Amino acid sequence: LLHRTVITMRAFITTATVSLVLAAATATTGLATSLRNEGNQGEWSKEPKFCHGINCPNFTTVASCPGANGFEIREYPAAYWVESTFQGAGTSDFQNSQQEGFQNGFSYISGANAKNEKIEMTAPVLNKIEPGAGPNCNTSFTVSFFVPFSHQGNAPQPTGAGVSLKLHPKLLVAVRSFGGYFGAWDTVKPEFFALGTALTNNSLSFS
């Protein structure tokens, strides 16, 4: 049974995954299922298949609701990411920001950094969408590359315009996975609605 909590409307998208951030959450099934090394953003003791043999952030599965409309609640420890943020009028700008942000991240790992160092590719590419506060306010799109474990805490600074190295705080998120690969916003939107409905049906409210 999942306890009631509040979810903030910060939307995260990775390849075939959508997530909503849980704030001040109490969701639990008792003992968490640990899928990572304890204590920090260290390498996996046994990485999931969806990492495809490259570094991806570890997490603890706190709760799981299986089924066609199922989801997981995961806790991610703090970690460094390289990111770019774009402003747009709405979700119509989603695909353009996604493409430009990916190119910025790829340039960073290809040597556009203070050490001119080539850095291994990681997964996932994270897309964060923060709607504007009103109808005439821009939507914010942030595209992030996970910093590999070998560079956590010692990654070189980016040299590309608009690219920054950021420490993301510990996050508790509700995650829904789906098949295929997303491109346009219309592909992703139904998955967010399905996740929101599933959370509501489990007495998890969000605003």
Coordinates of C-alpha atoms in Angstrom, one line a residue, residues 62-200:
V62 CA 11.1 2.1 -3.0
A63 CA 7.8 0.8 -4.3
S64 CA 6.4 -0.9 -7.4
C65 CA 2.9 -1.1 -8.9
P66 CA 3.0 -3.7 -11.7
G67 CA 0.5 -4.1 -14.5
A68 CA -0.3 -2.3 -17.8
N69 CA -0.6 1.0 -16.1
G70 CA 2.1 0.3 -13.5
F71 CA 4.9 2.4 -12.3
E72 CA 7.9 2.4 -9.9
I73 CA 8.9 4.8 -7.2
R74 CA 12.7 5.2 -7.3
E75 CA 15.1 7.2 -5.1
Y76 CA 18.1 8.5 -6.9
P77 CA 21.1 9.8 -5.0
A78 CA 22.7 13.2 -5.8
A79 CA 24.8 13.1 -8.9
Y80 CA 26.5 15.4 -11.4
W81 CA 25.0 15.9 -14.9
V82 CA 26.0 18.2 -17.8
E83 CA 23.1 20.2 -19.0
S84 CA 21.7 22.9 -21.3
T85 CA 18.5 24.8 -20.7
F86 CA 16.2 26.3 -23.4
Q87 CA 13.2 28.5 -23.3
G88 CA 10.2 28.1 -25.6
A89 CA 6.6 29.1 -26.0
G90 CA 5.3 25.6 -25.2
T91 CA 5.7 21.9 -25.9
S92 CA 5.9 22.7 -29.6
D93 CA 9.5 23.6 -28.9
F94 CA 10.2 20.3 -27.2
Q95 CA 11.8 18.5 -30.1
N96 CA 14.1 21.4 -31.1
S97 CA 15.4 21.7 -27.6
Q98 CA 15.9 18.0 -27.3
Q99 CA 18.0 17.9 -30.5
E100 CA 20.1 20.9 -29.6
G101 CA 20.6 19.8 -26.0
F102 CA 21.7 16.4 -27.1
Q103 CA 24.3 18.0 -29.5
N104 CA 25.6 20.1 -26.6
G105 CA 26.0 17.1 -24.3
F106 CA 27.7 15.1 -27.1
S107 CA 30.1 17.9 -27.8
Y108 CA 31.0 18.0 -24.1
I109 CA 31.9 14.3 -24.0
S110 CA 33.7 14.6 -27.3
G111 CA 36.1 17.2 -25.9
A112 CA 34.3 20.5 -25.5
N113 CA 35.5 20.8 -21.9
A114 CA 38.3 22.4 -19.9
K115 CA 40.6 19.4 -20.3
N116 CA 39.8 18.7 -24.0
E117 CA 39.0 15.2 -22.7
K118 CA 36.9 12.6 -24.4
I119 CA 34.5 11.1 -21.9
E120 CA 32.5 7.9 -22.3
M121 CA 28.8 8.0 -23.3
T122 CA 26.2 7.4 -20.6
A123 CA 22.5 6.8 -20.3
P124 CA 19.9 8.2 -20.1
V125 CA 19.6 11.5 -21.8
L126 CA 17.4 13.4 -19.4
N127 CA 14.8 15.9 -20.6
K128 CA 13.2 18.1 -17.9
I129 CA 10.1 20.2 -18.7
E130 CA 9.0 23.0 -16.4
P131 CA 5.8 24.8 -17.7
G132 CA 5.7 28.6 -17.3
A133 CA 3.8 30.1 -14.4
G134 CA 1.1 31.6 -16.7
P135 CA -0.2 31.5 -20.3
N136 CA 2.3 34.1 -21.5
C137 CA 5.3 32.6 -19.8
N138 CA 7.9 30.5 -21.5
T139 CA 8.3 26.7 -20.8
S140 CA 11.8 25.7 -19.7
F141 CA 13.4 22.6 -21.3
T142 CA 16.6 21.2 -19.8
V143 CA 18.5 18.4 -21.5
S144 CA 21.1 16.6 -19.4
F145 CA 23.9 13.9 -19.8
F146 CA 24.7 11.8 -16.8
V147 CA 28.4 12.2 -15.8
P148 CA 30.0 8.7 -15.7
F149 CA 31.0 7.2 -12.4
S150 CA 34.7 7.7 -13.0
H151 CA 34.1 11.5 -13.3
Q152 CA 31.6 12.1 -10.5
G153 CA 33.0 14.9 -8.4
N154 CA 36.0 15.6 -10.8
A155 CA 34.5 16.2 -14.2
P156 CA 36.0 19.0 -16.3
Q157 CA 34.0 22.2 -16.8
P158 CA 32.1 22.5 -20.1
T159 CA 33.4 25.1 -22.6
G160 CA 30.4 25.2 -24.8
A161 CA 28.0 28.2 -24.7
G162 CA 25.1 27.6 -22.5
V163 CA 26.4 24.2 -21.1
S164 CA 26.9 23.8 -17.4
L165 CA 28.0 21.1 -14.9
K166 CA 25.3 20.7 -12.2
L167 CA 24.9 18.6 -9.1
H168 CA 21.4 17.3 -9.1
P169 CA 20.0 16.7 -5.6
K170 CA 18.7 13.4 -4.4
L171 CA 15.3 12.7 -6.1
L172 CA 12.3 10.5 -5.4
V173 CA 10.4 10.0 -8.6
A174 CA 7.5 8.0 -10.0
V175 CA 8.6 6.3 -13.2
R176 CA 6.5 4.8 -16.1
S177 CA 8.3 2.8 -18.8
F178 CA 7.0 2.3 -22.3
G179 CA 8.1 0.6 -25.6
G180 CA 9.8 2.3 -28.5
Y181 CA 11.5 5.6 -28.8
F182 CA 10.0 9.0 -28.4
G183 CA 10.5 12.0 -30.7
A184 CA 7.6 14.4 -30.9
W185 CA 5.8 15.6 -27.8
D186 CA 2.6 13.9 -29.0
T187 CA 4.4 10.5 -28.4
V188 CA 5.2 11.4 -24.8
K189 CA 2.1 13.2 -23.7
P190 CA -0.2 10.1 -23.4
E191 CA 2.4 8.5 -21.2
F192 CA 2.4 11.4 -18.7
F193 CA -1.4 11.2 -18.6
A194 CA -1.2 7.5 -17.9
L195 CA 1.3 8.0 -15.2
G196 CA -0.7 10.8 -13.6
T197 CA -3.9 8.6 -13.7
A198 CA -2.1 5.6 -12.1
L199 CA -0.7 7.8 -9.3
T200 CA -4.1 9.3 -8.6

